[in-house]
Every structure is written in C-alpha cells, then in structure tokens.
XYZ file of C-alpha atoms in Angstrom:
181
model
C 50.593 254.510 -12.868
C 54.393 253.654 -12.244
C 55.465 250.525 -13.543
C 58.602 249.199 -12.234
C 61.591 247.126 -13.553
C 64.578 245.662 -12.268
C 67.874 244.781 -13.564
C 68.686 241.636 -11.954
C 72.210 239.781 -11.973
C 71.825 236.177 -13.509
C 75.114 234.833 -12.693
C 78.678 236.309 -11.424
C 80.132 238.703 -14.116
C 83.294 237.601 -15.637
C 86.786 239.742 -14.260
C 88.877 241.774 -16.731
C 92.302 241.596 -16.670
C 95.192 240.466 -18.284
C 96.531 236.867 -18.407
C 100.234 236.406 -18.091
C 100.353 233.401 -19.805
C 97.792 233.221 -22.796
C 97.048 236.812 -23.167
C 93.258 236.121 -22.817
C 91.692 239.341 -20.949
C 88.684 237.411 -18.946
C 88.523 235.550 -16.071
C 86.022 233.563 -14.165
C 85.443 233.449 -10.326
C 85.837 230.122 -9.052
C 84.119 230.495 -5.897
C 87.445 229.683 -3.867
C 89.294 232.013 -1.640
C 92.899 231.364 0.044
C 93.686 232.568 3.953
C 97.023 232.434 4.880
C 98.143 233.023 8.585
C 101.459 234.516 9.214
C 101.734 234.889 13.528
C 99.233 237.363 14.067
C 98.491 238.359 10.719
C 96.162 237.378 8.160
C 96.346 237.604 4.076
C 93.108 236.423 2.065
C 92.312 236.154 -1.468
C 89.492 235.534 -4.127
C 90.749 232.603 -6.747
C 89.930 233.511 -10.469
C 90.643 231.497 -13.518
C 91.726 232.359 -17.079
C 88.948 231.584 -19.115
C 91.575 230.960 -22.097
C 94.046 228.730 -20.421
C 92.306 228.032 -16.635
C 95.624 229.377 -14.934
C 94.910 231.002 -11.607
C 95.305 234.814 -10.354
C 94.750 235.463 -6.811
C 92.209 238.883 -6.146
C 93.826 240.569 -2.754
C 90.899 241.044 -0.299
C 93.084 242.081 2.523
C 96.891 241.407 3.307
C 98.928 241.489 6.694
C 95.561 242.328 8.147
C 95.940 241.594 12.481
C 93.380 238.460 12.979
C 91.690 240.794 15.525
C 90.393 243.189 12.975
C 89.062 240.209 10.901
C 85.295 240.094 11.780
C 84.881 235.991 12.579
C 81.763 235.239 10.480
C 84.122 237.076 7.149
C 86.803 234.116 8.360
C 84.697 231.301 8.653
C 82.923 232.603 5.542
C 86.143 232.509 3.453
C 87.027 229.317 5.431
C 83.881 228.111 4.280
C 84.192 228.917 0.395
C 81.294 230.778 0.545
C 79.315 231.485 -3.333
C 77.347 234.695 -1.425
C 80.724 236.068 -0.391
C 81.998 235.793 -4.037
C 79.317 237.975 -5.751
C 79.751 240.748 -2.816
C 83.469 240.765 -3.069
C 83.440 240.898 -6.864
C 81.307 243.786 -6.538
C 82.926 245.857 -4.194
C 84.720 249.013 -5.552
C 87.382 248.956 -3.380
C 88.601 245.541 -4.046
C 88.370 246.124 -8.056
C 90.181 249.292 -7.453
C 93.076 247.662 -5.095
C 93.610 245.083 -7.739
C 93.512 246.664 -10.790
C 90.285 245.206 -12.346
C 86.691 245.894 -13.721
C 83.932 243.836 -14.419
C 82.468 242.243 -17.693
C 78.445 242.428 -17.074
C 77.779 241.335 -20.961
C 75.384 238.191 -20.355
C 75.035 237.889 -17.270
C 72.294 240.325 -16.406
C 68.608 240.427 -17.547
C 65.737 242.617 -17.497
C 62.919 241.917 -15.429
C 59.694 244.138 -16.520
C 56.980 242.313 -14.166
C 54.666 242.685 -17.050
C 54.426 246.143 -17.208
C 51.514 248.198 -18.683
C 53.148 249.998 -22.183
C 49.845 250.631 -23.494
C 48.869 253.757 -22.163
C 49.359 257.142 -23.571
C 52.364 258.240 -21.163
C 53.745 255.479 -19.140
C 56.385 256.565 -15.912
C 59.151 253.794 -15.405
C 60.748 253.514 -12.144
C 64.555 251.189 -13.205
C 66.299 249.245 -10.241
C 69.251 247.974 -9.339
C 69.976 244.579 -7.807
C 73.572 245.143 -8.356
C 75.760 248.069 -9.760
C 75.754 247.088 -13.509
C 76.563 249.652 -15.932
C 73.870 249.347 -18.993
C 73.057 251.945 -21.392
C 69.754 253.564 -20.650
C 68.684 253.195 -23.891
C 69.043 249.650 -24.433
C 67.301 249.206 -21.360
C 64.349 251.304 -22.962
C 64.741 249.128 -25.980
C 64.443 245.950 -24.579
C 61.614 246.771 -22.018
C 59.069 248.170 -24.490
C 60.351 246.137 -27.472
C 61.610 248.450 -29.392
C 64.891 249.063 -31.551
C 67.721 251.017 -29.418
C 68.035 253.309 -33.046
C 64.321 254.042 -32.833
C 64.682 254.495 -28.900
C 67.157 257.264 -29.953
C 64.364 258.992 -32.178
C 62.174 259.153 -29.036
C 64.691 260.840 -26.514
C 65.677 263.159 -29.627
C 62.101 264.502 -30.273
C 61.841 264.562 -26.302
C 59.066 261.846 -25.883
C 61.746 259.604 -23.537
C 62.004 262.020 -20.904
C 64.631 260.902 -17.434
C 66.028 263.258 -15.276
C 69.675 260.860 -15.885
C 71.549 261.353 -19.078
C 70.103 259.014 -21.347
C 73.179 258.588 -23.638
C 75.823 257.256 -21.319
C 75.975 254.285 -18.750
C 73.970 254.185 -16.012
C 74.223 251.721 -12.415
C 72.240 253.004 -10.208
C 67.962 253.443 -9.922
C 66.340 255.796 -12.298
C 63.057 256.909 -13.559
C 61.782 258.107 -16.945
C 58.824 259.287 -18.981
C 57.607 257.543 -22.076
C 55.129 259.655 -24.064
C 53.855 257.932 -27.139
C-alpha cells in the first residue's frame, strides 16, 4: 500500500537579501506591487520589506516591457494587489535569478502525512510538492514516522530507507521511498 504525503506551503517564505540600511538579510513580501507607465512601456515590481528596519526594496518583475506584450489579466492582477500573484512570483526561478535572491522556507512549510499507515512491515511513501521547497529528505523521514533525523541516518546507512533520490542532500521536487523496518 502507498501512503502519500505532501509538503504544503503555510505562508509566503521570507526573501534573502541584503539590506542597505540595517544590514538585516530577510525580507518579507508585502503583498504590493508598483506599475509604472512610461509611453508605451511598462516597468512592474514586487514590494518587500526589511524585516529589521521595514525599509522597502523593489523585486523587478519586468522593465521597459511594450504594454502589448503584457497579458491584461497579469495588469489588472498587479493593479489589483493581488496575494495569489505574490506567492507565484516569489516562486518563480527566473525572477529570483534576475534579482539576485533566494528564498528562506524555514517555518513556513509543514508536513502533511494524511494519517498514514507506518505500521506495517515495509511501508512505500510517495512525497509531494505543493511548491518547490528545498527540505532535506531525511528530516522529512524524521518527522513523518516520528523518528530522530540521527536515527533516520542509521536506517538509510544499513539500507532499510531505500529512494531512488539521494537521500543526503536537498530535495524540491516529488519522490518516493522504501521504509523496511
């Protein structure tokens, strides 16, 4: 029987980067976006605040973009401050690579097991992803069966946590493993 779990975002993950004023290295999304209209050509950007001294840092989305390559629902979207828009941009690879950021996932995730059935003498795991959030496999393991990561560890080391992923690293994306007890 495959029992499935799901990592599920709880709340927007905070931004790392640099403040130039306080030196604080996190930021929070404020749900706000700026458009500004130049002629013919359109600049928009995601609002983030300093979670040490609140100031602001504008997130390019797109700049000197013509208005006719702007889809109209992504205007009135950013028009309309919308909190759906926010958690896609935030996660979009492109955007973190253009301005030179990554994401802080640490609380703002949780593991949802469904009640799984760990009682059984092999149990298969099928792990999915809401949202690309990189967690250690093993803590994942840990916190879905109860155990300790250290005694997690043991397992995968006498081969009784089997996964075709590497178990040692980060992982974002779906996965499956093998639990023999």
């Amino acid at each position: 029987m495959l029992n499935t779990w799901a990592v599920v975002p709880t709340c927007l993950p905070l931004v790392r980067r640099r403040c130039h004023v306080c030196e604080a290295d996190r930021f929070r999304a404020s749900g706000k976006f700026r458009v500004n209209a130049n002629h013919k050509v359109l600049d928009a950007w995601l609002l983030v605040l300093c979670t040490g001294c609140g100031d602001t840092v504008k997130l390019t989305i797109f700049e000197r973009t013509h208005v006719r390559s702007v889809r109209p629902e992504l205007l009135n979207r950013l028009h309309d401050n919308d909190p759906g828009l926010t958690a896609e941009l935030l996660r979009d690879p492109l955007l973190q690579h253009r301005n030179r950021v990554s994401l802080d996932w640490d609380g703002a995730w949780r593991l949802d097991t469904a009640g799984s059935d760990l009682d059984q003498e092999v149990v298969d795991v099928a792990v999915r992803f809401e949202a690309r959030i990189p967690v250690r496999p093993v803590r994942l393991i840990a916190q879905g069966c109860g155990l300790s990561r250290a005694e997690v560890g043991r397992l995968v080391a006498d081969g009784k946590v089997v996964s075709a992923v590497r178990l040692s690293g980060k992982v974002s994306g779906d996965f499956t493993f093998t639990l023999k007890r």
